[in-house]
Structure formats: structure tokens, C-alpha cells
Coordinates of C-alpha atoms and ligand atoms in Angstrom, one line a residue:
X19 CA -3.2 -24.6 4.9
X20 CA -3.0 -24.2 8.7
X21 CA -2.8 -21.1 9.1
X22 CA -6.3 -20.2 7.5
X23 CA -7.5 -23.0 9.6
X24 CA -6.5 -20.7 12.6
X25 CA -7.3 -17.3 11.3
X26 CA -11.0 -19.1 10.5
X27 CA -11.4 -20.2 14.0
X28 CA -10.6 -16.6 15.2
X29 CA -13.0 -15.3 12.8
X30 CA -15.7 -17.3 14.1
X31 CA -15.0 -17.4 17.7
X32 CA -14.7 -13.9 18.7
X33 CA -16.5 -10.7 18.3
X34 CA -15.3 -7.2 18.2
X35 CA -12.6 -7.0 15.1
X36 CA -10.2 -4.0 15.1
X37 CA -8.8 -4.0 11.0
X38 CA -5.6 -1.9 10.8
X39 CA -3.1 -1.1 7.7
X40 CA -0.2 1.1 7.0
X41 CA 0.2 4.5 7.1
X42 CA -0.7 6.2 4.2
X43 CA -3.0 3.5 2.5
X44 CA -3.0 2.1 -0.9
X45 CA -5.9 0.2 -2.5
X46 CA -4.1 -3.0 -1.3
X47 CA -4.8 -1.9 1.9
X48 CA -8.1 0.4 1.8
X49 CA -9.4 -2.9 -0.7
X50 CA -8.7 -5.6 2.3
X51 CA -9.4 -3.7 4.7
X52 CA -12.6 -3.1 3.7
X53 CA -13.2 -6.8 2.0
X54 CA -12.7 -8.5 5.6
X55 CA -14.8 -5.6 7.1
X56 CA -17.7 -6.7 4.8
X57 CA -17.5 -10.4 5.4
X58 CA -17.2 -10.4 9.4
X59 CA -20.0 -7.7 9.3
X60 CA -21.8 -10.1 7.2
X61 CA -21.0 -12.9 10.1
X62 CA -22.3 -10.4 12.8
X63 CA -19.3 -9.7 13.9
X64 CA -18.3 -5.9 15.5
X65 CA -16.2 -4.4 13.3
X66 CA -13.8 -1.1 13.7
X67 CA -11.8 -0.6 10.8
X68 CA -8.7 2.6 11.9
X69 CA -6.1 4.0 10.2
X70 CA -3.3 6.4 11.5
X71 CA -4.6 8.6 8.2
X72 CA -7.8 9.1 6.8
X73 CA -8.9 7.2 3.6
X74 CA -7.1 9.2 0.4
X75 CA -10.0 10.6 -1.7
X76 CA -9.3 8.1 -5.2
X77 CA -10.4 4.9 -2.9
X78 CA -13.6 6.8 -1.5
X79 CA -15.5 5.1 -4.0
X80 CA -15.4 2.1 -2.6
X81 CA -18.1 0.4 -0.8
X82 CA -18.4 1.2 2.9
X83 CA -15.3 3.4 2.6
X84 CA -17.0 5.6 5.4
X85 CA -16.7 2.7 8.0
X86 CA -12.6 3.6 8.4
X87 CA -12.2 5.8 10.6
X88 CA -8.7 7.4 11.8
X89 CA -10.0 8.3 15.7
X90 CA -11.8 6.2 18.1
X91 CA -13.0 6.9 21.9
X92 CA -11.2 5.1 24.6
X93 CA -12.9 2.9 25.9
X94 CA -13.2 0.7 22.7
X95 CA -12.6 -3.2 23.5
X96 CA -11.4 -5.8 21.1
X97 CA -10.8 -9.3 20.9
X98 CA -8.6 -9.6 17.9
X99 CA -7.0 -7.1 15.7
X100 CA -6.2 -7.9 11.9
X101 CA -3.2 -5.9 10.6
X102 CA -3.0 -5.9 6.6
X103 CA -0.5 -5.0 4.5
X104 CA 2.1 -4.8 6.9
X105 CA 5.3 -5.9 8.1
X106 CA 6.6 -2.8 10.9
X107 CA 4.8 -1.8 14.1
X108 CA 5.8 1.6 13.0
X109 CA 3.8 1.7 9.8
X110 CA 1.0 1.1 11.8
X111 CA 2.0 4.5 13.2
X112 CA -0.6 6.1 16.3
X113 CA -3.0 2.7 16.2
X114 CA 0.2 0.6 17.3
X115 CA -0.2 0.7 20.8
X116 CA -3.6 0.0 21.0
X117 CA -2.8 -3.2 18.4
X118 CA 0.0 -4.4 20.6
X119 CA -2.4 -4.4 23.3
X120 CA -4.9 -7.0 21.8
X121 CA -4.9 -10.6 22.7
X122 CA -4.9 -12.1 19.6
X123 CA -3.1 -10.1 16.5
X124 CA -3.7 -11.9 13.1
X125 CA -1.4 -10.6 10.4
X126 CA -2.0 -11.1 6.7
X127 CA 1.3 -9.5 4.5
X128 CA 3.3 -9.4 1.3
X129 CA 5.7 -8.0 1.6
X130 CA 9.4 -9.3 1.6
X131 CA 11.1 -8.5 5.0
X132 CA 7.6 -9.8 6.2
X133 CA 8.3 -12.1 9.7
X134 CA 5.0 -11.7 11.3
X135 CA 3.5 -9.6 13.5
X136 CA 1.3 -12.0 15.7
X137 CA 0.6 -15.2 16.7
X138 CA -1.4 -15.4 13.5
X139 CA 0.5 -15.1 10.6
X140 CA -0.7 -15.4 6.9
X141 CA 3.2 -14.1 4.7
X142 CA 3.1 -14.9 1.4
X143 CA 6.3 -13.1 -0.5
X144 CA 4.9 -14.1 -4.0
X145 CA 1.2 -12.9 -3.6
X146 CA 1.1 -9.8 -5.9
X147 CA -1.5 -7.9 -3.4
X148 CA -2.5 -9.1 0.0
X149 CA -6.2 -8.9 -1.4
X150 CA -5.0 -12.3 -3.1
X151 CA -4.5 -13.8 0.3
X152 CA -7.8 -12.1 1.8
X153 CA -9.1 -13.8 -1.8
X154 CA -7.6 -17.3 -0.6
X155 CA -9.0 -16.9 2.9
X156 CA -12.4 -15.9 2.4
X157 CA -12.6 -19.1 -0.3
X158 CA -11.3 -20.8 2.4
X159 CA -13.8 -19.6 4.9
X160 CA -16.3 -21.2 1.9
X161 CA -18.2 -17.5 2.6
X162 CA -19.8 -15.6 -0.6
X163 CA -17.8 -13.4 -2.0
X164 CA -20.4 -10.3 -2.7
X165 CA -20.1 -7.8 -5.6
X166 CA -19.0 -4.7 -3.0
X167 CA -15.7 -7.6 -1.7
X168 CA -15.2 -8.3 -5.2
X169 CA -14.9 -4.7 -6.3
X170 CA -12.4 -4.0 -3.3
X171 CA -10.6 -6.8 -3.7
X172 CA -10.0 -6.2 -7.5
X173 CA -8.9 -2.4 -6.5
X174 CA -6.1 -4.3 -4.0
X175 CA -4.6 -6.2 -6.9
X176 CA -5.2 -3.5 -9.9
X177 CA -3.1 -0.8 -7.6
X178 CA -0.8 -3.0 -6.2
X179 CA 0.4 -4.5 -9.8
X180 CA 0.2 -1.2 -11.5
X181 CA -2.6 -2.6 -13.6
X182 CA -1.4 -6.0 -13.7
X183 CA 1.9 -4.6 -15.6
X184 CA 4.6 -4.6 -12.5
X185 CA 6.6 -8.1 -12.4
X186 CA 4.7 -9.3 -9.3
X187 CA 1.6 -9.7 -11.9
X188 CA 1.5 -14.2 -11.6
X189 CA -1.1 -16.6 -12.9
X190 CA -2.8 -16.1 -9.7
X191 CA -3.4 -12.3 -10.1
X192 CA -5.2 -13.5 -13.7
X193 CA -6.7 -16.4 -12.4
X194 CA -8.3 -14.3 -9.5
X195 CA -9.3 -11.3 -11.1
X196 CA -11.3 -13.7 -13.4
X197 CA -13.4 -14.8 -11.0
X198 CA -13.7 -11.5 -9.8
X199 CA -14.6 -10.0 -13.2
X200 CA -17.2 -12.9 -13.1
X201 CA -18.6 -11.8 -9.6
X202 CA -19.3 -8.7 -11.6
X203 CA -16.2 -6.2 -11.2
X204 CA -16.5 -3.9 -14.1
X205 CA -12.4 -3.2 -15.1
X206 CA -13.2 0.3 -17.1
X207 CA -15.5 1.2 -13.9
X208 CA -12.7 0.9 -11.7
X209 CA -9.9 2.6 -13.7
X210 CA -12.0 5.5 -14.0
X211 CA -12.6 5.9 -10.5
X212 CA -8.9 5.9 -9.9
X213 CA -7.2 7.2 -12.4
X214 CA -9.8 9.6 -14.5
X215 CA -10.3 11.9 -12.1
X216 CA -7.3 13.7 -11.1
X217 CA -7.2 17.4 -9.5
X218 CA -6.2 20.1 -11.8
X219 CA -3.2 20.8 -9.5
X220 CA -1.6 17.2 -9.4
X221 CA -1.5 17.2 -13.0
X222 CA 0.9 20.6 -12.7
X223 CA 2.7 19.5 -10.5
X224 CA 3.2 16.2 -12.2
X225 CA 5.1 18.6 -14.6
X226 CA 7.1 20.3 -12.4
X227 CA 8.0 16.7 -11.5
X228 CA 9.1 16.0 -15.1
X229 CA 11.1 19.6 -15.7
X230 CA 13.0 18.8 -12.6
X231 CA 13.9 15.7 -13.8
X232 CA 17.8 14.6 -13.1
X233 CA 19.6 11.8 -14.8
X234 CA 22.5 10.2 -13.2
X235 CA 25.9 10.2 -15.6
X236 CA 25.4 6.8 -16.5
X237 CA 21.5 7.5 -17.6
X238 CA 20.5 4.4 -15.3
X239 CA 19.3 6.3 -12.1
X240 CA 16.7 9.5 -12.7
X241 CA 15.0 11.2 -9.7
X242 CA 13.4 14.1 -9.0
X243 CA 11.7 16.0 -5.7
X244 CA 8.5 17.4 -4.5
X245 CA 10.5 20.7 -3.1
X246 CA 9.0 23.2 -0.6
X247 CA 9.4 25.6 -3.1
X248 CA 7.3 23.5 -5.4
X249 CA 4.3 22.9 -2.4
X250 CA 4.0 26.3 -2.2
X251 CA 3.2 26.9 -5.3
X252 CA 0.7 23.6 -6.0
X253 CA -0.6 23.8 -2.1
X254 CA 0.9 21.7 0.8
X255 CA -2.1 19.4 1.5
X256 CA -2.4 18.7 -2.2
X257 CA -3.2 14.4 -2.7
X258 CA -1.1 13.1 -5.1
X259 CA -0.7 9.9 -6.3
X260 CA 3.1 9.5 -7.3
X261 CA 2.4 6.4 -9.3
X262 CA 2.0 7.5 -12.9
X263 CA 4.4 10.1 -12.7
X264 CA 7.0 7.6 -11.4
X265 CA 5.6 4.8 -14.3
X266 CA 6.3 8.2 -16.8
X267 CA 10.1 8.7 -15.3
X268 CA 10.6 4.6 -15.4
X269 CA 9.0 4.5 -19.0
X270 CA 12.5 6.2 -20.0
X271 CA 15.2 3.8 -21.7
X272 CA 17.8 2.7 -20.0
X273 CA 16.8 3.6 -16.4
X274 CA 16.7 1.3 -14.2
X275 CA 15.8 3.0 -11.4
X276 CA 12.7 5.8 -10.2
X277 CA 13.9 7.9 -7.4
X278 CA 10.9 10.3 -6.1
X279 CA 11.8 12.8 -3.0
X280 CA 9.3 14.1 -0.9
X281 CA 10.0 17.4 1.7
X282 CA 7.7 16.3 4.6
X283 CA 9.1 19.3 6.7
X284 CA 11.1 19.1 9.5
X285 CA 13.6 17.4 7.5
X286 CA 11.8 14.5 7.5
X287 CA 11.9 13.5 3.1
X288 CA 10.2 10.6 2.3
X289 CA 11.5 8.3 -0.9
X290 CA 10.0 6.3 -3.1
X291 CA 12.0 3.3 -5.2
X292 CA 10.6 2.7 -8.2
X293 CA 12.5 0.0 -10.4
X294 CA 12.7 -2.1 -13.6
X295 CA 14.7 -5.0 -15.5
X296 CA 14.5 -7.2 -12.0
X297 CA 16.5 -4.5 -10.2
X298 CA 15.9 -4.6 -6.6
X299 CA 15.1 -1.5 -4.8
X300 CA 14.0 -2.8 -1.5
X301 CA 17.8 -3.5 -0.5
X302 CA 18.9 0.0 -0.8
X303 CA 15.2 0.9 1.1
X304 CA 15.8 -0.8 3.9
X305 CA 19.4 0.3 4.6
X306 CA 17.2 4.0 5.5
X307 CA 14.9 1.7 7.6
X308 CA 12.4 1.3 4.9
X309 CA 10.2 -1.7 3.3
X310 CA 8.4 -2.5 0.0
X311 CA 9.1 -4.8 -2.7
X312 CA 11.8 -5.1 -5.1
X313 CA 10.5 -3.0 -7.6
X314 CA 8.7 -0.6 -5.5
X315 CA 9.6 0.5 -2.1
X316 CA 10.1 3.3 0.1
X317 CA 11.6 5.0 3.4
X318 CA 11.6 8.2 5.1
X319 CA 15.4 10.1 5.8
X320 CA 15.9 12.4 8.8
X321 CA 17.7 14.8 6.6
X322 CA 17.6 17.8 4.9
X323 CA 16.0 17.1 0.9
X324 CA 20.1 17.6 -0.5
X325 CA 21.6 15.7 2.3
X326 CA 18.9 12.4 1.5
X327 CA 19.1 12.8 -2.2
X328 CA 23.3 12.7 -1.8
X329 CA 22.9 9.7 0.7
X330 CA 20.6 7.9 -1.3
X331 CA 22.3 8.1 -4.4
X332 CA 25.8 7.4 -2.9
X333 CA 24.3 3.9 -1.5
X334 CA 23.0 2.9 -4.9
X335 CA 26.4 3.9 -6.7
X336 CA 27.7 2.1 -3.9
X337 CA 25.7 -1.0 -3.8
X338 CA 24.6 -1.5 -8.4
X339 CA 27.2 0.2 -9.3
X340 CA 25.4 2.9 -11.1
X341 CA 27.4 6.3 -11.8
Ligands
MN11 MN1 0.1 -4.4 -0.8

């Protein structure tokens, strides 16, 4: 493929790396990030890997996890920057302008509304996690893939797939985690890094979450919000992972679609899409500017939490006829 041909040739030719991901990263992006971080360290390459926040404390396990930073000094030079996991300068949020900036801007993404970022674009729509592609490349690249890439790499696809149960879970995923599991990824290892060590406050206000739960008159649509009220009470920097509660809410039958409202202040409320039965949430996403996939996707609303709930809701009565 000639686009790993290209990105190769950057790879080899230049020196100082800037990685980059989205705002608020997932294991997708915390798992590439650092998988490419190990390999051009590995070639003697510079590497700064930066993120507009700081690594969420589930994916701290991860080898090297202390190498991503969120501030830099200055004066910092780079050659090439290498964007994962994303499609908008915006998500890139505060390391944008210094991106943009960078001669040569490599971009590896999944995700639908993906049209490139750079001159050096790696979109592939049906990869389940971009650490599939960063899988691809570094084969391609013919470079060992160590125990500490494998580990991130399988974190990328485990998170992004929902533990390989979302419909983006392919042949590939299997195929890929196979060798992975070979290279010496321990599955139980993982899952209990992630998922087995949850904060005593996340799980209560996973059931607030639940006892606010609303159900549209049809039964299809059920949404509920993380309230100011209800940050006061649990803490507002609490870290919550709003994927099993979500996967709880979309368990229900009959409902199609997850709806998960976030106060951000300011009247800022952030939404995620969760969905099920092929149902794709990304169209009604991106009508409020967002992105994702179609069965998980997400956008913030300058609004007040009632006026994005009503506007939301209205555009997917609107659009799948739900009611
Ligand atoms: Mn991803």
C-alpha cells in the first residue's frame, strides 16, 4: 500500500516526532500513541508524545505512559507530527496550532467523516481501532513488535470494540489480537487493569445514572445526564468512564439508542451516542458538529443541559423517527 510506503520513508528520514490524539483520550489513542512512540524510540528517533489533557488514570498502566505529556517549552522543534485517532483540528484542541505548523503532518484515522488531515494520510473507515492500522504499519515497517507495543496495541482494539462485542469487531480485530496474544498480551491482565479497579464514587454515581434513567414514549431512545446537581454530590473532577454504564442502559430491550448528557459548565454539555441494531448515531452527532462512529459517537452543545437534551432528542424524532 502506498501510503505506508510514504509514512515509512518519513519514519526513517526524519528525526524529532511530535505524536498527538484527541482530546480526552481513549485506549485507541493512549495504545497508538504510545505503540509508535516505542518503535521510533527504538529507531533513535526524538520522540514528544502531547495531548491537550493528561493521560486518564485506567491507561496509566501502560508501558511508558509517563512519556505523554500535556505541556511543552517553546522552543521545541519538529520535523513531522503524527496525529492519531483523529479526523478535526479541533479535537486536537491547544496542540493544533503547533501541529498545523509542522512540515510534514502524517495522519492515521478511523473514523467515518475521516478526509485527512495531512499530506500523509492512512483512513481506513472499516479498521475497528486505529491500533489495527499502527498494527499494519509497523508489519509493514518489517520492525519487532515488542511485548510493551503489543500490550498497547491490544488495549486500542479491546476499548475501541467494547471487548471485541461492538459491530466494528471484523476478522481482522481476531486475526490481530491473535498474534498479539502470541507476542504475549495477557487478555485477563488487561481487563483488570481497566475495568477492575474502579473508584468508589464512579460506581455511585453510575447509579444515579441508572435512577435517572428516561425512556422515550416509544421505549426506543433512553438517556440520562450527569447534572450539576449530581457533581456536586459525587465531586466535579471525578474520572469516569461512561462506557459500562452506557453498555448497562443499551443492554435494555428494545432501545435502540444510549443518550448520555454531560454539564461541562458554562453551558457547554457534552453527548455521548451510544447505539445498537445497525442504528447510526454519528448522523445525528454531526448535525451538533460532532464525530465518532455509527454506533458510538459524540458532540458537545452550547446550550443549557434542558435546551441540548430537547434539541437532541427533537433531531432524532426528526431524523429515525423515534417518539
Ligand atoms: Mn479509535
Amino acid at each position: 500500500m502506498k501510503i505506508l510506503n510514504l509514512i515509512e520513508n518519513i519514519m526513517e528520514k526524519e528525526e524529532r516526532f511530535l505524536i498527538t490524539s484527541h482530546v480526552r483520550p481513549d485506549g485507541d489513542s493512549i495504545g497508538t500513541q504510545l505503540a509508535i512512540g516505542i518503535m521510533l524510540n527504538e529507531m533513535g528517533k526524538k520522540v514528544t508524545i502531547l495531548n491537550d489533557d493528561p493521560v486518564p488514570k485506567c491507561y496509566s498502566f501502560l508501558p511508558h505512559s509517563d512519556w505523554i505529556k500535556s505541556s511543552l517549552n517553546n522552543d521545541s522543534q519538529f520535523d513531522a507530527v503524527i496525529i492519531l485517532d483523529c479526523s478535526e483540528w479541533e479535537r486536537i484542541g491547544r496542540i493544533a496550532p503547533l501541529a498545523q505548523k509542522i512540515s510534514a503532518i502524517i495522519n492515521i484515522d478511523h473514523h467515518v467523516d475521516s478526509a485527512g488531515l495531512g499530506q500523509y494520510n492512512y483512513i481506513d473507515s472499516s479498521a475497528a481501532a486505529v491500533a489495527e492500522q499502527v498494527y499494519r504499519l509497523i508489519k509493514h515497517m518489517k520492525r519487532n513488535i515488542t511485548n510493551e507495543m503489543a500490550l498497547c496495541l491490544y488495549t486500542g482494539i479491546m476499548t475501541d470494540t467494547g471487548s471485541f462485542k461492538h459491530g466494528n469487531t471484523t476478522v481482522n480485530s481476531h486475526h490481530i489480537v491473535s498474534e498479539l496474544l502470541k507476542i504475549g498480551v495477557k487478555p485477563n491482565f488487561v481487563h483488570h487493569m481497566l475495568y477492575e479497579r474502579n473508584n468508589f464514587s464512579s460506581i455511585v454515581l453510575q447509579g444515579m445514572l441508572l435512577s435517572n434513567l428516561q425512556l422515550s414514549n416509544d421505549k426506543c431512545v433512553a438517556w440520562t445526564s450527569i447534572t450539576k446537581e449530581i457533581l456536586k454530590k459525587v465531586g466535579y473532577n471525578i474520572e469516569f468512564e461512561p462506557e459500562s454504564v452506557l453498555g448497562m442502559i443499551r443492554s435494555i430491550e428494545g432501545v435502540d439508542v444510549v443518550l448520555l448528557f454531560r454539564d461541562l459548565g458554562e453551558d457547554k454539555i457534552k453527548v455521548n451516542f451510544r447505539s445498537k441494531n445497525g442504528v447510526d448515531v454519528w448522523q445525528i452527532a454531526r448535525k451538533f458538529d460532532g464525530g465518532g462512529h455509527k454506533q458510538a459517537a459524540g458532540c458537545v452543545i452550547n446550550a443549557t443541559l434542558e435546551d441540548a437534551q430537547q434539541m437532541v432528542l427533537q433531531e432524532i424524532m426528526s431524523v429515525m423517527n423515534y417518539c
